Short mmCIF file of C-alpha atoms in Angstrom, two decimals:
data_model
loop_
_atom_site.label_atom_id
_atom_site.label_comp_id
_atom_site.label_asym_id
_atom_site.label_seq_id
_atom_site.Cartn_x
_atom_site.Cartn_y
_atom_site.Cartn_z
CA UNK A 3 106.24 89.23 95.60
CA UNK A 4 109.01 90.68 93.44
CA UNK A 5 111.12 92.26 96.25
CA UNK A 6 111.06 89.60 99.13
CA UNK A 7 112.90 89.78 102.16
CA UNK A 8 115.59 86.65 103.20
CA UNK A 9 115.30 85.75 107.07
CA UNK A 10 117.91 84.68 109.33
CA UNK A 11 120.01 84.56 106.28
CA UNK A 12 124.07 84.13 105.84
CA UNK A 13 126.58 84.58 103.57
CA UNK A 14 130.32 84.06 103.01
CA UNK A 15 132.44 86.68 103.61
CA UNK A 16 136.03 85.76 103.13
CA UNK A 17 138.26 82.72 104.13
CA UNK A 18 140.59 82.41 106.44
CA UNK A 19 143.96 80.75 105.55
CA UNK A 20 144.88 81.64 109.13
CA UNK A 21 142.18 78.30 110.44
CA UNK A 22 141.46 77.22 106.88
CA UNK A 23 137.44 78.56 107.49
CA UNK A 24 134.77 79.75 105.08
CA UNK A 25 134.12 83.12 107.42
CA UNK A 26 130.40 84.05 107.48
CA UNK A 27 128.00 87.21 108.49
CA UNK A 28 124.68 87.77 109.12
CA UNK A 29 122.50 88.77 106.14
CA UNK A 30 118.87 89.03 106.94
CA UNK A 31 116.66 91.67 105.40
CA UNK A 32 118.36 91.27 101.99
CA UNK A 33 116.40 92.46 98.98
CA UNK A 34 115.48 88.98 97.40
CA UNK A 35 114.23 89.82 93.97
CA UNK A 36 112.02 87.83 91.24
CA UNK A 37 110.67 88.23 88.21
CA UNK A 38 106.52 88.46 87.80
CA UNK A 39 106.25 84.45 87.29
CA UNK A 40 108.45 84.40 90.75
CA UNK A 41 111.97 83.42 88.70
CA UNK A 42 115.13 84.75 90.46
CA UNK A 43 116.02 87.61 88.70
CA UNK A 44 120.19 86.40 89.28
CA UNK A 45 121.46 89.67 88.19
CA UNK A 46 119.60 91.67 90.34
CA UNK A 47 120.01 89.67 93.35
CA UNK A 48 123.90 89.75 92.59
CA UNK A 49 123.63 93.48 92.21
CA UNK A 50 121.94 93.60 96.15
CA UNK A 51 124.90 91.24 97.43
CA UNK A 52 126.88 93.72 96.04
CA UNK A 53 125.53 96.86 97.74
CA UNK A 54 125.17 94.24 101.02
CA UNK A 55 128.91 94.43 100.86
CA UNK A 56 129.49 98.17 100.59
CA UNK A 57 127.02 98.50 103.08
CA UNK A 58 129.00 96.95 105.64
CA UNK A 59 132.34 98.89 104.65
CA UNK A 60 130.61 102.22 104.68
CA UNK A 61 127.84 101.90 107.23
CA UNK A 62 124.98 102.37 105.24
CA UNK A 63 121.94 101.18 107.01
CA UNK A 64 119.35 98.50 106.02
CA UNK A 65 116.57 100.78 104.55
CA UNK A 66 118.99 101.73 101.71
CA UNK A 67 119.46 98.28 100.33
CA UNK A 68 115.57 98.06 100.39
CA UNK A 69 115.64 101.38 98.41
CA UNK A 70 117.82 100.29 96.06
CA UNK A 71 115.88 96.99 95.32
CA UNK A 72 112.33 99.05 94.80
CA UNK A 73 114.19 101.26 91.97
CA UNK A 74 115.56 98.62 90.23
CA UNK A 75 112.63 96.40 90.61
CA UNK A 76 111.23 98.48 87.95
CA UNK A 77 113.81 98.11 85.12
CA UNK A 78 113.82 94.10 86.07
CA UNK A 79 109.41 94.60 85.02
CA UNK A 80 110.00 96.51 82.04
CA UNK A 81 112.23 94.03 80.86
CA UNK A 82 110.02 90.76 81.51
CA UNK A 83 107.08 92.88 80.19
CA UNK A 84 108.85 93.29 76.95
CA UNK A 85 110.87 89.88 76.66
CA UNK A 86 113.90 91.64 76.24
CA UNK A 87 116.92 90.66 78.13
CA UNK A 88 119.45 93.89 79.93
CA UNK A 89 121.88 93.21 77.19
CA UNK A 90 119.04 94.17 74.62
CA UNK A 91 118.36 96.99 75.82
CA UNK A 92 119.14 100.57 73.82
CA UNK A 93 118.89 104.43 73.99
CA UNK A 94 115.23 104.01 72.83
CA UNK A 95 113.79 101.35 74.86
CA UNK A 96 115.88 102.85 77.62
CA UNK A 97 113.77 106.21 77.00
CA UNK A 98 110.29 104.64 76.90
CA UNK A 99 111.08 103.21 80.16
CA UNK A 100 111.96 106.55 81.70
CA UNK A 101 108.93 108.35 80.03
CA UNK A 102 106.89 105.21 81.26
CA UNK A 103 108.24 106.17 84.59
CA UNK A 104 107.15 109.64 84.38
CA UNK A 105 103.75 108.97 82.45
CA UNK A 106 102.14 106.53 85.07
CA UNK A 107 99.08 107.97 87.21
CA UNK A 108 97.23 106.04 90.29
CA UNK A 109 93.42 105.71 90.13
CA UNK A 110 92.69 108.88 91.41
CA UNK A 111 93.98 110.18 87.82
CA UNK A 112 97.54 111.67 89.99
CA UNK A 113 100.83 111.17 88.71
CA UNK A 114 102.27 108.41 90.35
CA UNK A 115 105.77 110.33 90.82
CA UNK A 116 107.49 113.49 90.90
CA UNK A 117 110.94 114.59 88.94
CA UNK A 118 112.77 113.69 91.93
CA UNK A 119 111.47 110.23 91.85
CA UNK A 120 111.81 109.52 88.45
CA UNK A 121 115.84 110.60 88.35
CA UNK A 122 116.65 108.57 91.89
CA UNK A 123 115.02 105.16 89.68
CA UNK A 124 116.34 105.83 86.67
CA UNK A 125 120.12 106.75 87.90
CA UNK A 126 119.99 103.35 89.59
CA UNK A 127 119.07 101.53 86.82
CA UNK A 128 122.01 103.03 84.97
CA UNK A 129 124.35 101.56 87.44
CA UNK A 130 122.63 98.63 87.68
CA UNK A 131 122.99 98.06 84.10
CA UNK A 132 126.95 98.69 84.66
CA UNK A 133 126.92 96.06 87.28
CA UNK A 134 125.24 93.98 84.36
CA UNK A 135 127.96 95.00 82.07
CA UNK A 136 130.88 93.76 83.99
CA UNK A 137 129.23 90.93 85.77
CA UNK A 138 128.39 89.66 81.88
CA UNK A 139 131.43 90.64 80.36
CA UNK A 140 129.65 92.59 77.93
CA UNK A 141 130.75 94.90 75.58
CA UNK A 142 129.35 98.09 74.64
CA UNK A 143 125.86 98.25 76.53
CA UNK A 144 126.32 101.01 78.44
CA UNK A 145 129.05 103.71 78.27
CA UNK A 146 129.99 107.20 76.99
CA UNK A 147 131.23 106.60 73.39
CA UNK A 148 128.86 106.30 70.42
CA UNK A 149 129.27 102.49 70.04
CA UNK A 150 127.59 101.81 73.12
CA UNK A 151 123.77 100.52 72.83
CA UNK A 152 122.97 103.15 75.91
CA UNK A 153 125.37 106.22 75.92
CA UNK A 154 125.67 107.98 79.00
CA UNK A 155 127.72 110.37 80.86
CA UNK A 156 129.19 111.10 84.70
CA UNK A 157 127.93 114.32 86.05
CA UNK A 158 129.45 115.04 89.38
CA UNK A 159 127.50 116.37 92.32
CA UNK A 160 128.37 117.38 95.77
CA UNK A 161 126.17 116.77 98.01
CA UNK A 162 125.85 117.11 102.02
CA UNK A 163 125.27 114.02 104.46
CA UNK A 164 122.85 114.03 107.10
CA UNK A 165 124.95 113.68 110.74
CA UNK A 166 127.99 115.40 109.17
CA UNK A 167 129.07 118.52 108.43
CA UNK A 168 131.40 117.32 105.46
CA UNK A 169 130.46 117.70 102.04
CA UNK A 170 131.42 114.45 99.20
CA UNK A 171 131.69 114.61 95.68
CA UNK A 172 129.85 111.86 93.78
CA UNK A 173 129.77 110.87 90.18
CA UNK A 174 126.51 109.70 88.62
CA UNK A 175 125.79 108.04 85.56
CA UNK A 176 123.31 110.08 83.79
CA UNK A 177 120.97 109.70 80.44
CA UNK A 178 119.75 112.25 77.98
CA UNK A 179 115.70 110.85 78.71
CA UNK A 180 116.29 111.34 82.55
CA UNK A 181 113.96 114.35 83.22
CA UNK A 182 115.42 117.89 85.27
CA UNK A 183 115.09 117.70 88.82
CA UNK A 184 112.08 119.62 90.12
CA UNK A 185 112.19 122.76 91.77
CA UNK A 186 113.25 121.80 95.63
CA UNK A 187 110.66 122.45 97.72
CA UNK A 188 110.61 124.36 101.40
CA UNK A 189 110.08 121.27 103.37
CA UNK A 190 106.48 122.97 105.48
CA UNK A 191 104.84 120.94 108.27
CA UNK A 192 102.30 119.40 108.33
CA UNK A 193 98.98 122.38 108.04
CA UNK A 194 96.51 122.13 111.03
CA UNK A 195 93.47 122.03 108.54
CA UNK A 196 94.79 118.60 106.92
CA UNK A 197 95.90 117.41 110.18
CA UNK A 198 92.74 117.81 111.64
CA UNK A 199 90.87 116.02 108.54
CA UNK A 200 92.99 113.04 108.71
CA UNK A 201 92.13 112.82 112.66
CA UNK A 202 88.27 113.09 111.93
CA UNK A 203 89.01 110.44 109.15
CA UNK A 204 90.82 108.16 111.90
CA UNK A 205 88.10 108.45 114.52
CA UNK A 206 85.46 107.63 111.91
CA UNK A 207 86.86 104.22 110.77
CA UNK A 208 84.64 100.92 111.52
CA UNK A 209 86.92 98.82 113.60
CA UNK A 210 87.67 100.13 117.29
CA UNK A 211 91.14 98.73 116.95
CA UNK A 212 91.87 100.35 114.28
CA UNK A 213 90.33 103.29 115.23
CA UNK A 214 93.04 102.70 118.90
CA UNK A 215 95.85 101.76 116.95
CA UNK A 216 95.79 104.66 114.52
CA UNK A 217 95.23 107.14 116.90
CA UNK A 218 97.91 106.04 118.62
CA UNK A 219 100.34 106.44 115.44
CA UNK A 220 99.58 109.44 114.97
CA UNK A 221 100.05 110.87 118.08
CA UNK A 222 103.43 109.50 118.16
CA UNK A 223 103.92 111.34 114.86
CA UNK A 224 102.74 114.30 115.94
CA UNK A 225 104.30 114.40 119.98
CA UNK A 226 107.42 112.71 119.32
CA UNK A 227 108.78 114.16 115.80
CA UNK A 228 110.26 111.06 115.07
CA UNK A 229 110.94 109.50 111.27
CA UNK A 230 108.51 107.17 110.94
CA UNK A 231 110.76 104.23 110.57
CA UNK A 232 112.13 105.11 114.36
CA UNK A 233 108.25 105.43 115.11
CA UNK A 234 107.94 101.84 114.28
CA UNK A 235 110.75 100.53 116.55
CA UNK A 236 108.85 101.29 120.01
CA UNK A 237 108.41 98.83 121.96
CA UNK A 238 105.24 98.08 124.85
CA UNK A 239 108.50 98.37 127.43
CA UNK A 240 109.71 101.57 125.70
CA UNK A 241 106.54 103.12 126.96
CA UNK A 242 106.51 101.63 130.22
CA UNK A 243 109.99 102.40 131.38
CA UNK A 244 108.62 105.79 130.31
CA UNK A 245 105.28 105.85 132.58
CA UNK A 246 107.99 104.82 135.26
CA UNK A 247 110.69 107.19 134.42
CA UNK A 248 109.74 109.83 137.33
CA UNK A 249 107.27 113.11 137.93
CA UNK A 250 108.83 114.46 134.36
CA UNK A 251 108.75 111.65 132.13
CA UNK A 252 111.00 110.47 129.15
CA UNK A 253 111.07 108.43 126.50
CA UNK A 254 113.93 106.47 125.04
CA UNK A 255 113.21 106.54 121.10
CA UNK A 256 116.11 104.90 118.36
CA UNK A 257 118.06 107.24 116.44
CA UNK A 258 118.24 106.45 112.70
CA UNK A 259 120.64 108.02 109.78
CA UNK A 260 123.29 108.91 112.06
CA UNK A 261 127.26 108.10 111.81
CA UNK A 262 128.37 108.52 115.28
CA UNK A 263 127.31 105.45 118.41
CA UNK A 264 124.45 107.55 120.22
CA UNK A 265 121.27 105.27 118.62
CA UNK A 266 118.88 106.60 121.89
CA UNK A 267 117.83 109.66 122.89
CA UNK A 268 115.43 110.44 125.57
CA UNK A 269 112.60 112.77 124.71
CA UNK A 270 110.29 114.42 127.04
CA UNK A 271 106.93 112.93 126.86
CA UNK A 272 103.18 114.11 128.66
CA UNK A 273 101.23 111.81 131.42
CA UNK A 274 98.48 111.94 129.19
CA UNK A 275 100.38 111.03 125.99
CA UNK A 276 101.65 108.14 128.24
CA UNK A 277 98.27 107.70 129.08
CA UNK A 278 97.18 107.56 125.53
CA UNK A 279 99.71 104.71 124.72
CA UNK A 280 98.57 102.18 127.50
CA UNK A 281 95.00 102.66 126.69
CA UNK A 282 95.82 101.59 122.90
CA UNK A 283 97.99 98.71 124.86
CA UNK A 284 95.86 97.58 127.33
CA UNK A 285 92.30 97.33 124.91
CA UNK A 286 93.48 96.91 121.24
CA UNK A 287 96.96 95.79 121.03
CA UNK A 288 96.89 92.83 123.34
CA UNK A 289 93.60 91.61 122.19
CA UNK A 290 95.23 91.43 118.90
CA UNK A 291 98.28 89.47 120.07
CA UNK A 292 96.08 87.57 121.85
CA UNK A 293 93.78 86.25 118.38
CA UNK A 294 96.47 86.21 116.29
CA UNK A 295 100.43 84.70 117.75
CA UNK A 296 99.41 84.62 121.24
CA UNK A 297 101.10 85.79 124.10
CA UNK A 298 104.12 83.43 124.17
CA UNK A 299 105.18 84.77 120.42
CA UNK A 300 104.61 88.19 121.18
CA UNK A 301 107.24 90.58 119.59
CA UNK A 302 107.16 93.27 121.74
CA UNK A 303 106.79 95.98 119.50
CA UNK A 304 104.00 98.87 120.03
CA UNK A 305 102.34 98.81 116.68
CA UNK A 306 100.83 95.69 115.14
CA UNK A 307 98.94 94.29 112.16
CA UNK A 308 95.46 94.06 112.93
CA UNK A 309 95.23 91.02 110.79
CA UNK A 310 98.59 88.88 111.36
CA UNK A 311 99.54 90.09 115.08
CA UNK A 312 103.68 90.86 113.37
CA UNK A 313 104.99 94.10 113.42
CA UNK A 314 103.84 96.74 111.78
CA UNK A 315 106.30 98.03 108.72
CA UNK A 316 106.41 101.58 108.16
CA UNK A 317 105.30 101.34 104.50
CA UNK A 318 102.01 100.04 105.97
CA UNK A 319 101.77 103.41 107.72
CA UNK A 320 103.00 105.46 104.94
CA UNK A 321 100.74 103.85 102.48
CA UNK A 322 97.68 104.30 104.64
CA UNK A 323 98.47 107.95 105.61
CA UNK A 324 98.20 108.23 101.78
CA UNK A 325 94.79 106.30 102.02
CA UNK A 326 94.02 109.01 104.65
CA UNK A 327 94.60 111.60 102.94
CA UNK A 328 93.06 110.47 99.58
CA UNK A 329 90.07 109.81 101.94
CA UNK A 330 89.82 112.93 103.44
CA UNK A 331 90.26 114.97 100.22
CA UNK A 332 93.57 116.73 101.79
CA UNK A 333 95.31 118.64 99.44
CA UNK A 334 98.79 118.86 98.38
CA UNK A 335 101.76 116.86 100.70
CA UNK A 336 100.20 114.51 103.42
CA UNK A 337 103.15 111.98 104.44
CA UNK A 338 104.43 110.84 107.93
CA UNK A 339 107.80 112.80 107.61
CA UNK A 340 105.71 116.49 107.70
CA UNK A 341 104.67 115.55 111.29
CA UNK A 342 108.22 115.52 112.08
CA UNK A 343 108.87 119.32 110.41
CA UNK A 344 106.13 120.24 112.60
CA UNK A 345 107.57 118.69 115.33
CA UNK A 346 110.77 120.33 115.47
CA UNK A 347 109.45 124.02 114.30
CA UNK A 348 107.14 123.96 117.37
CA UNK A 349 110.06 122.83 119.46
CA UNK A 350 112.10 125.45 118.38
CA UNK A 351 109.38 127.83 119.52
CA UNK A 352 109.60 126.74 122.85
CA UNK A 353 112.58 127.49 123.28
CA UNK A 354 112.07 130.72 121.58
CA UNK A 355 109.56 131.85 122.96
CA UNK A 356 111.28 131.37 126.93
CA UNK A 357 113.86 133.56 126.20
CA UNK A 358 112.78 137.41 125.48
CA UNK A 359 116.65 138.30 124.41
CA UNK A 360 115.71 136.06 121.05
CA UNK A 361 114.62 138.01 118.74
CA UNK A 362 115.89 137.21 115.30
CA UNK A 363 116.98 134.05 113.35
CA UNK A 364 120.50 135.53 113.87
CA UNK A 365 120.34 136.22 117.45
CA UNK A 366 119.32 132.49 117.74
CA UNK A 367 121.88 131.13 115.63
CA UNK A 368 123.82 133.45 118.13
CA UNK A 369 123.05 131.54 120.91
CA UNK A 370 123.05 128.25 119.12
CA UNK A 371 127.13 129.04 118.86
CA UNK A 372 127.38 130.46 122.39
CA UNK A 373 125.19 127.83 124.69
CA UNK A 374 125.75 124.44 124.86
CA UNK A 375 122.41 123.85 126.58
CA UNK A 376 120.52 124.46 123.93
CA UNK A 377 122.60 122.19 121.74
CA UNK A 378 122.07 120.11 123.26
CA UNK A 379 118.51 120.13 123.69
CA UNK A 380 117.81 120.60 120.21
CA UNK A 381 119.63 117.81 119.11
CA UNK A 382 118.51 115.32 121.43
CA UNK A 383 114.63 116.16 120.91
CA UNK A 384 115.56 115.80 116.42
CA UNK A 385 117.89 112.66 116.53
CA UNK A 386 120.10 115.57 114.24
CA UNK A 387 124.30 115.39 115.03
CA UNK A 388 124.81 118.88 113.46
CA UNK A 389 122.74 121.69 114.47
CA UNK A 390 123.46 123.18 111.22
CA UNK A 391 120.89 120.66 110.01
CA UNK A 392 117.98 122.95 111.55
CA UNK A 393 118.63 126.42 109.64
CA UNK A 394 115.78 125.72 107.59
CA UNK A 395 113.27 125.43 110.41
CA UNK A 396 115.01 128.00 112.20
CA UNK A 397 114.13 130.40 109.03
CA UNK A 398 110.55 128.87 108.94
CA UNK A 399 110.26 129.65 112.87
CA UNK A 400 110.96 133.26 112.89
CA UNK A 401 109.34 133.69 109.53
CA UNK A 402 106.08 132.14 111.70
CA UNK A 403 106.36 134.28 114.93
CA UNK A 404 106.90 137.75 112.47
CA UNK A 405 104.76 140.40 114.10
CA UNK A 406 103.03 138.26 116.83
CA UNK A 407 103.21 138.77 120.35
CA UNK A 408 106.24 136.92 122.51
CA UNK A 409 104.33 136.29 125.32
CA UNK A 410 104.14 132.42 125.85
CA UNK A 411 102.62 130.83 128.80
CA UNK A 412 103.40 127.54 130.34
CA UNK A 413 104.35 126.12 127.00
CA UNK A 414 104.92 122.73 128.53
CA UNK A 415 101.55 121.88 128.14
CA UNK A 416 101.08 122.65 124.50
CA UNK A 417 100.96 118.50 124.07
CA UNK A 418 99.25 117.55 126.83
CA UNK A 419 96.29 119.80 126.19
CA UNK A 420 96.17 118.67 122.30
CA UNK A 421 96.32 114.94 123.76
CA UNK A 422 93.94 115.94 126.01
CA UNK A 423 91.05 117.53 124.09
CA UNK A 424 91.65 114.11 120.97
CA UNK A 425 91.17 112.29 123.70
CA UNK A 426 87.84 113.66 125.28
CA UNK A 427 86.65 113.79 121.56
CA UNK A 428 87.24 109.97 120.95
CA UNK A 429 85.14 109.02 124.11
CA UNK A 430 82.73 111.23 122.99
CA UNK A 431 82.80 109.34 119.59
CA UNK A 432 83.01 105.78 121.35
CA UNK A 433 79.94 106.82 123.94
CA UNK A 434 78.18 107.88 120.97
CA UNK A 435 78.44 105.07 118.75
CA UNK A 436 78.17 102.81 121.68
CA UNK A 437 81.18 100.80 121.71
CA UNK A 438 81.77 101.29 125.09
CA UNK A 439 79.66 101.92 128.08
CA UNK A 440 79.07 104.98 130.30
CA UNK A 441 80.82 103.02 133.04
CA UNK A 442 83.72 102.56 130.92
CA UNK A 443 83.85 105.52 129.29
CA UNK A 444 83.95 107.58 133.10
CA UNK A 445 86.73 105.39 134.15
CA UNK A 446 88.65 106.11 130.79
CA UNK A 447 88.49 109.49 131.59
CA UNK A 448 89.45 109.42 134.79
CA UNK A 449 92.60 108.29 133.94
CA UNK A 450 93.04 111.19 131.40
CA UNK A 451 92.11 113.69 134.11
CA UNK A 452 94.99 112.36 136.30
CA UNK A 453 97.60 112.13 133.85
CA UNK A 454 96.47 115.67 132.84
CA UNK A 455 96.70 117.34 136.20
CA UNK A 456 99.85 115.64 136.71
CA UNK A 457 101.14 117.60 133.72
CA UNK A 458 100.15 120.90 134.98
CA UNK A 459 101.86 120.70 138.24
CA UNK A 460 104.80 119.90 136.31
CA UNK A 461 104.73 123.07 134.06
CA UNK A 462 103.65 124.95 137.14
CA UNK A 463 106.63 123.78 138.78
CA UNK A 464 108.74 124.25 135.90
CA UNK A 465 107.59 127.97 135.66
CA UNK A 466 107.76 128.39 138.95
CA UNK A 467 111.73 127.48 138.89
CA UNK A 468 112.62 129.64 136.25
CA UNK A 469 110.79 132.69 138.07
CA UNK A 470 107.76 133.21 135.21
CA UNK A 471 104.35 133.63 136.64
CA UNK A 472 101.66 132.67 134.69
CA UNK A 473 98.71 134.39 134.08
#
């Protein structure tokens, strides 16, 4: 593999002339990269060591590093492919590598990436390159006067950070071949048409444990709104501390991209969802663990490989929701971050919906400013710091309820009935197909039926407490 990962892994840090000691920190998950014919590439893995160390002066989390490695990766093939060295390279080849970039499709005949894409690699490369220049001691490779083998310039950008409400100013190395930015897209949810595609697509798959385990991701997708890296990071005792958590469950889900201490926040789950999860537990999961590393090496973690029993990697799910979607002949934007728009829109419309006084994306901004509760709320379902961050679903929202009716009945339930009728539909499937009896199949249900009525008396009781009768 080009981009390998280093386990339980160390390096120096500084020395101490205070006990004469070689001080060292912990350095797993470092990019670990490698030409085609598996040869360290040395620059590039200098390069990573590099970012390791800014990483731990700025807090920049793990994922980025990993990023970083899978844009330069690229510049490292074109380079082998060629049997050219960094030093060789020029404004030309640099081009064809960019245009390479922008020219490769997939098998389905699709362009491989957008714009976007394209500038995020190729600005990396350029400061890669840099790195090369100084590491080497080079002279004129890369720079902004005419003697230099690849002239660039500094553009600066400002640009807002996720879990602050500051702005920062960054200069970036830029190249004449690097393409304009696309147009920047209204970030939509996920559409109920392609959602419910991909579902029949999951339910129709050969392998019951697949057919559990998949299921099972994507109704954590869908229920939780959750980035799909956090997804990944439930554990089996997540979910039970959550079936045990009381007559209004919660569960405790990590909070990535954030720059504050709160990495948990509880979110408000259905008995059937819960339901849901210890079905995929109890018949798929531990079977796997159970073929594969047994139950003395088991991880803990919710979602699995089906083949290797380790824990599933979010790529694996973002590459096979493309598979899904390729599969099911969705159109346009299918990717595991849309379930998490959707997530939070229909949130918001909860909350909208409950309170009759809200009737503009103003009024609610209003009472964004004016009530900590809701706050609150919001940003403990999202994972967000800033509630600034949800003005563009607030827009979307309102733009959404536009000349329907406001009258909203025990919206509590909205999950547990959608739970609730995929579930009846994949015993339906599984009675059908015959890969589980009636026997089993009634007692399945059962279960459902329980964790079902156990959410109605809950949004009965909530609806009852706030005065609303429902109709």
């Amino acid at each position: 593999m080009p981009v390998s990962f280093l386990k339980d892994f160390k390096r120096w840090d500084y020395y101490s002339p205070i006990d004469n000691k070689l001080k060292m920190v912990d350095a797993s998950n470092t990019p670990f990269i490698t030409y085609d014919n598996g040869v360290p590439c040395h620059e590039a893995n200098m390069y990573m060591h590099k970012q390791l160390a800014a990483q731990r002066s700025r807090r920049i989390k793990g994922g980025t590093l990993k990023t970083y490695a899978n844009q330069i990766i690229h510049l490292v093939r074109y380079c082998y492919n060629n049997k050219i060295r960094f030093s060789q390279l020029t404004d030309t080849r640099f081009t064809l590598f960019v245009q390479g970039l922008q020219g490769e499709r997939d098998k389905y005949g699709e362009l491989v990436r957008s714009n976007n894409h394209v500038v995020k690699i190729a600005q990396r490369c350029l400061d890669f390159l840099d790195f090369v220049q100084y590491c080497h001691d080079l002279h004129n490779l890369i720079g902004e006067g005419k003697e230099n083998a690849i002239r660039v310039s500094y553009k600066k950008y400002t640009i807002s950070i996720e879990g602050s409400s500051n702005k920062k100013e960054v200069n970036v190395l830029t190249h004449v071949s690097i393409p304009t930015k696309d147009a920047i897209k209204r970030r939509l949810p996920v559409s109920d048409d392609s959602a419910l595609k991909v579902w029949e697509h999951i339910q129709n798959q050969s392998s019951r444990n697949k057919v559990m385990r998949d299921t099972a991701i994507y109704q954590c997708l869908e229920h939780l709104g959750g980035r799909v890296s956090e997804i990944h990071l439930i554990t089996v005792d997540d979910i039970k501390n959550a079936v045990n958590s009381g007559k209004n469950p919660y569960l405790v889900l990590t909070s990535l991209k954030r720059r504050d201490d709160n990495e948990r926040r509880n979110l408000p789950v259905s008995h059937i969802f819960l339901s849901s999860m210890m079905d995929y537990i109890k018949k798929a999961r531990r079977k796997v663990i159970k073929k594969t590393v047994g139950k003395a090496k088991d991880h803990g973690y919710l979602f699995v490989s089906l083949t290797t029993g380790k824990p599933l990697q979010s790529d694996s799910t973002t590459h096979a929701m493309n598979t899904w979607k390729k599969e099911a002949g969705v159109k346009g934007e299918f990717h595991p971050h849309l379930f998490r728009h959707a997530f939070i829109t229909n949130k918001l419309k909860e909350i909208i919906l409950q309170h009759k006084d809200i009737t503009s994306a103003d009024k609610f901004r209003e009472h964004l400013l004016h009530t900590e509760s809701f706050k609150m709320q919001l940003k403990e379902w999202t994972g967000h710091t800033h509630s600034h961050s949800l003005n563009t679903y607030i827009n979307l929202v309102f733009a959404d309820l536009n000349g329907y009716s406001k009258v909203y009945s025990a919206v509590q339930l909205n999950d547990s009935v959608k739970v609730m009728k995929q579930q009846v539909e994949q015993i339906k499937r599984q009675l059908k197909s015959k890969s589980i009896t009636l026997t089993e199949g009634l007692h399945v249900l059962d279960g459902y039926i329980e964790a079902f009525k156990s959410d109605i008396e809950s949004a009965l009781n909530s609806q009852t407490d706030q005065g609303v009768i429902i109709p």
